[in-house]
PDB file of C-alpha atoms in Angstrom:
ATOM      1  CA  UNK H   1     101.445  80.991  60.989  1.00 49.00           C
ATOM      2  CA  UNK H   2     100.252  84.258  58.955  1.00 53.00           C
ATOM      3  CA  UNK H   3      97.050  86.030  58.635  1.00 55.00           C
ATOM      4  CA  UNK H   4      95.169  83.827  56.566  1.00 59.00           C
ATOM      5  CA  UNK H   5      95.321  81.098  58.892  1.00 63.00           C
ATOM      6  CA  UNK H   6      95.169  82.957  62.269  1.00 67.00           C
ATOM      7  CA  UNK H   7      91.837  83.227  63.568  1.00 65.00           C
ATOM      8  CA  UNK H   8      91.543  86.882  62.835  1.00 70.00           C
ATOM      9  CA  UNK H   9      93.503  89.797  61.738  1.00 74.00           C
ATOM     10  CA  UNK H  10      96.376  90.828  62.603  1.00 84.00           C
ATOM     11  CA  UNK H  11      96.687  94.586  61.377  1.00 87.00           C
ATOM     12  CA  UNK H  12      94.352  96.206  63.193  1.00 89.00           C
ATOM     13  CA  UNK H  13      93.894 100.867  63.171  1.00 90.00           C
ATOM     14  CA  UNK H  14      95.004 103.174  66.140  1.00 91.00           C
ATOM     15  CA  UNK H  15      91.157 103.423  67.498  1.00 92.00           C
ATOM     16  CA  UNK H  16      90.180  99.543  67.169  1.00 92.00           C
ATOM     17  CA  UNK H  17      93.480  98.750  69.524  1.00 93.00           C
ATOM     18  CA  UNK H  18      92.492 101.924  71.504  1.00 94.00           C
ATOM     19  CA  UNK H  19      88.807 100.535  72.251  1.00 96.00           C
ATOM     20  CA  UNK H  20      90.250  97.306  73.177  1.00 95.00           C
ATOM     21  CA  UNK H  21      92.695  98.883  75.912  1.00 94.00           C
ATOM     22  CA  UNK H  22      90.121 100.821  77.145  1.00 96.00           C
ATOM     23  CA  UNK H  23      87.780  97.735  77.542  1.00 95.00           C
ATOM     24  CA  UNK H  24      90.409  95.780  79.180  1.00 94.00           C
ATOM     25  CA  UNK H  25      90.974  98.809  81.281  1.00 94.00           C
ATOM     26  CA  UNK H  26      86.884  98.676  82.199  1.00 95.00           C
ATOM     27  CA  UNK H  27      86.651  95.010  82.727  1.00 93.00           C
ATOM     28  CA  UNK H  28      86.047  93.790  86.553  1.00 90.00           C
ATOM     29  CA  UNK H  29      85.573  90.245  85.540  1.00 86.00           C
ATOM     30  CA  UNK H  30      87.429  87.736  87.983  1.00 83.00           C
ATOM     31  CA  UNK H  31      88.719  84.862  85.972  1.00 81.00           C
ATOM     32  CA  UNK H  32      88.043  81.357  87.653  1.00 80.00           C
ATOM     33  CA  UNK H  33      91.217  78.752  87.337  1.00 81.00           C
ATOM     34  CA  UNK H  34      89.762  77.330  84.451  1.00 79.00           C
ATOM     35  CA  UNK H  35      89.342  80.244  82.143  1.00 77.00           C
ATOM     36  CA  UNK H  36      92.151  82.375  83.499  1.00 84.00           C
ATOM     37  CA  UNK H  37      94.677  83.344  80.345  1.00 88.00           C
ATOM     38  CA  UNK H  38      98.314  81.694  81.056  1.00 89.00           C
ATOM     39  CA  UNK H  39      99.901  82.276  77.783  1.00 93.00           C
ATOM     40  CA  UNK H  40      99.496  84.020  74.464  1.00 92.00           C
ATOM     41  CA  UNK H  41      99.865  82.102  71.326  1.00 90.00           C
ATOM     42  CA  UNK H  42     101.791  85.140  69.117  1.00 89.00           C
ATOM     43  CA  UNK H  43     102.250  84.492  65.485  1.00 87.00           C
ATOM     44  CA  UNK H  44     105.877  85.328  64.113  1.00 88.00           C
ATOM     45  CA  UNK H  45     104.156  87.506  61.296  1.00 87.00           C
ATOM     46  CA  UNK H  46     103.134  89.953  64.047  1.00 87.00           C
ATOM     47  CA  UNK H  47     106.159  90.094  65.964  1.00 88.00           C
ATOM     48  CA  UNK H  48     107.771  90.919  62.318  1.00 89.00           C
ATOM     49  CA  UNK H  49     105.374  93.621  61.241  1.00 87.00           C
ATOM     50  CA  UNK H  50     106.191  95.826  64.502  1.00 88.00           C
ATOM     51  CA  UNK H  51     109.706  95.300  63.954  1.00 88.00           C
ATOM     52  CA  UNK H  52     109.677  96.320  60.507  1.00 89.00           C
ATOM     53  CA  UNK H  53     108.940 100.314  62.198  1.00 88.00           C
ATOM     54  CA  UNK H  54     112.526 100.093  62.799  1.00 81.00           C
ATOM     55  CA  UNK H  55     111.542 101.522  66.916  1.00 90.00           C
ATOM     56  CA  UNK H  56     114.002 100.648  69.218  1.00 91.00           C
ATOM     57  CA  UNK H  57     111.385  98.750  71.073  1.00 92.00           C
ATOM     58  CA  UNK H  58     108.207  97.233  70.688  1.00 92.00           C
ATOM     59  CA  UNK H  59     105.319  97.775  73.778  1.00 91.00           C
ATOM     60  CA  UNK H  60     102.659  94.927  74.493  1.00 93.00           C
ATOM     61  CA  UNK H  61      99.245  96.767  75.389  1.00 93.00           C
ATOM     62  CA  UNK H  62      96.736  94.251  76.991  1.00 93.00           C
ATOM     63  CA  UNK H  63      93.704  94.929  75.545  1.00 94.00           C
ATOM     64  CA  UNK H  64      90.315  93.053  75.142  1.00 93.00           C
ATOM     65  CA  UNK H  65      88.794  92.531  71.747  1.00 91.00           C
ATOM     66  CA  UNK H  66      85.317  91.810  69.844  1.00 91.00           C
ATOM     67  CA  UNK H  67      85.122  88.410  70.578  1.00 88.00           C
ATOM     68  CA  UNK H  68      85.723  89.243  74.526  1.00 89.00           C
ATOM     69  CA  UNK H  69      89.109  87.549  74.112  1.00 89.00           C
ATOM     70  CA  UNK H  70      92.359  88.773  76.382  1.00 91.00           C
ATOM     71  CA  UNK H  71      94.719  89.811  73.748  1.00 92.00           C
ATOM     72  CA  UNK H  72      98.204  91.824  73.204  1.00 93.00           C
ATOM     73  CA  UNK H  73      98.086  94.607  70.930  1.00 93.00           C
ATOM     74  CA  UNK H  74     101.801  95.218  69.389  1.00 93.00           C
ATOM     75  CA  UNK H  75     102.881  98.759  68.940  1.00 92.00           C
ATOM     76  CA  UNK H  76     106.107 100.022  68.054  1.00 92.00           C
ATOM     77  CA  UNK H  77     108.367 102.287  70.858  1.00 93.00           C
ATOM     78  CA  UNK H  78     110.819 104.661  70.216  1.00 92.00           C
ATOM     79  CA  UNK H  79     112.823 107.240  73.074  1.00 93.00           C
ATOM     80  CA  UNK H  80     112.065 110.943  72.891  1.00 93.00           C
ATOM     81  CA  UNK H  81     114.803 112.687  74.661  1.00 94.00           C
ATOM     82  CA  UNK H  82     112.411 115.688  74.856  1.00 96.00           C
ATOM     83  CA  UNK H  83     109.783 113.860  77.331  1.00 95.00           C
ATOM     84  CA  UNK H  84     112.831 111.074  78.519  1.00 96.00           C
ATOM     85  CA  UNK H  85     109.911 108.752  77.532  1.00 95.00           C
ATOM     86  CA  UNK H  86     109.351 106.190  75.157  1.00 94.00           C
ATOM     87  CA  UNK H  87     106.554 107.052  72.433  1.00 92.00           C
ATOM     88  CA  UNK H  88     104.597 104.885  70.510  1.00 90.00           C
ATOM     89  CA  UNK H  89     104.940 104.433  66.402  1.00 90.00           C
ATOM     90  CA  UNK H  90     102.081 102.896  64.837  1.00 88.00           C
ATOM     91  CA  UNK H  91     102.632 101.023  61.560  1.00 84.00           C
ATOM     92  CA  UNK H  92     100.973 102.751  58.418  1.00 80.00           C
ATOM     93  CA  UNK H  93      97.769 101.582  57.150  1.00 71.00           C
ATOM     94  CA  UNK H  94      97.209  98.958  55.237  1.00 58.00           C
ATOM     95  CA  UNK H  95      95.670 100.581  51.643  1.00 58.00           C
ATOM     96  CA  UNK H  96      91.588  99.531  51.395  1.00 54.00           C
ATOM     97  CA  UNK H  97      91.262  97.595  48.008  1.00 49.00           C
ATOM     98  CA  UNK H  98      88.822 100.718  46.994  1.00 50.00           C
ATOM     99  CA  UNK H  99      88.386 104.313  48.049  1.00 47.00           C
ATOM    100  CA  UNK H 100      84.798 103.406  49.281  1.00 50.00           C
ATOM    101  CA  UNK H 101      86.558 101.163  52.412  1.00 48.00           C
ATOM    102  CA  UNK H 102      88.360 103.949  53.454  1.00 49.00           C
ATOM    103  CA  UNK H 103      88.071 105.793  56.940  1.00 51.00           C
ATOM    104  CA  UNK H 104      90.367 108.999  57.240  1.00 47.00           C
ATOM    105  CA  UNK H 105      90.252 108.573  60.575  1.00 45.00           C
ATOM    106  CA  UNK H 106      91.871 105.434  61.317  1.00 55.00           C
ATOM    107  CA  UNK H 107      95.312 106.618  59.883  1.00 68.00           C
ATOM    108  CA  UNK H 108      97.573 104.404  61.653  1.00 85.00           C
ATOM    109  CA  UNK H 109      97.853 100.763  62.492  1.00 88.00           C
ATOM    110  CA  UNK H 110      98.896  98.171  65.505  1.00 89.00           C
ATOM    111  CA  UNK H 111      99.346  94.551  65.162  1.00 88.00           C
ATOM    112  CA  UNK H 112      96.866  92.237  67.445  1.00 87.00           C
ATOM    113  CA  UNK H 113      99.119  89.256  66.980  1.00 76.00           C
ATOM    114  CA  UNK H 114      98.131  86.924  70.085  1.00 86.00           C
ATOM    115  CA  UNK H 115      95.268  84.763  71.077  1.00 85.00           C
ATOM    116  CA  UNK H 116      95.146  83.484  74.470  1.00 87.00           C
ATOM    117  CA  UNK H 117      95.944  80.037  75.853  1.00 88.00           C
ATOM    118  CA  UNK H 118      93.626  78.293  76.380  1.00 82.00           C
ATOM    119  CA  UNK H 119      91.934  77.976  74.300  1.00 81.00           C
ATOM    120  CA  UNK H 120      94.690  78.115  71.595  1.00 79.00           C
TER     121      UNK H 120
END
C-alpha cells in the first residue's frame, strides 16, 4: 500500500500534525461500541519514511484529522542526554512542484500513516 492508493496523504508538515494533536487533545466525544476505533490500518510506506530519519525510535502521536478521523501521526525520536529525554525529528519537507506552493512556515514533516478500523 503507498500513497497513491491510501485514502490520503501520508507526508503531512509540523503544524498540520500539530492541529490534529491538539484537536484530539480538545475532543470530549464518547465513542459508542459501534464507532469506537480498535485498530489502525498503517501502511508499510509510512512506517518506512520515519525510519529513514535514522532516530533511534519512532513516537505515535494520536491525533484527529480533517475528515474527523482518529489517526496516528508518526514522528521520529531520538535521546538528548542534555534533557535525559527523547526529542522529536521531523522528516524534511517534501519540495512543492513550484515556488508558488510553498509555505516557509511549514519546514518540517510527520507521516499520518494510519486510518482507523473500522471502517478500514
Amino acid at each position: 500500500m503507498s500513497e497513491e492508493d491510501f485514502p490520503g496523504p501520508i507526508k503531512i508538515t509540523k503544524a498540520t500534525a500539530e492541529k490534529w494533536e491538539q484537536k484530539y487533545q480538545k475532543d470530549t466525544t464518547i465513542e459508542d461500541s459501534d464507532k469506537k476505533v480498535k485498530a489502525f490500518l498503517i501502511p508499510r510506506e509510512s512506517l518506512e519514511m520515519v525510519l529513514k530519519l535514522n532516530t533511534v525510535a519512532v513516537r505515535a502521536h494520536i491525533g484527529i484529522n480533517d475528515q474527523n478521523e482518529r489517526t496516528l501521526i508518526f514522528v521520529g525520536a531520538r535521546y538528548d542526554k542534555e534533557t535525559d529525554t527523547y526529542v522529536d525529528v521531523y522528516g524534511p519537507p517534501v519540495q512543492p512542484k513550484n515556488a508558488e506552493d510553498s509555505d516557509p512556515g511549514e519546514d518540517e514533516d510527520a507521516y499520518d500513516g494510519a486510518r482507523p478500523c473500522p471502517p478500514y
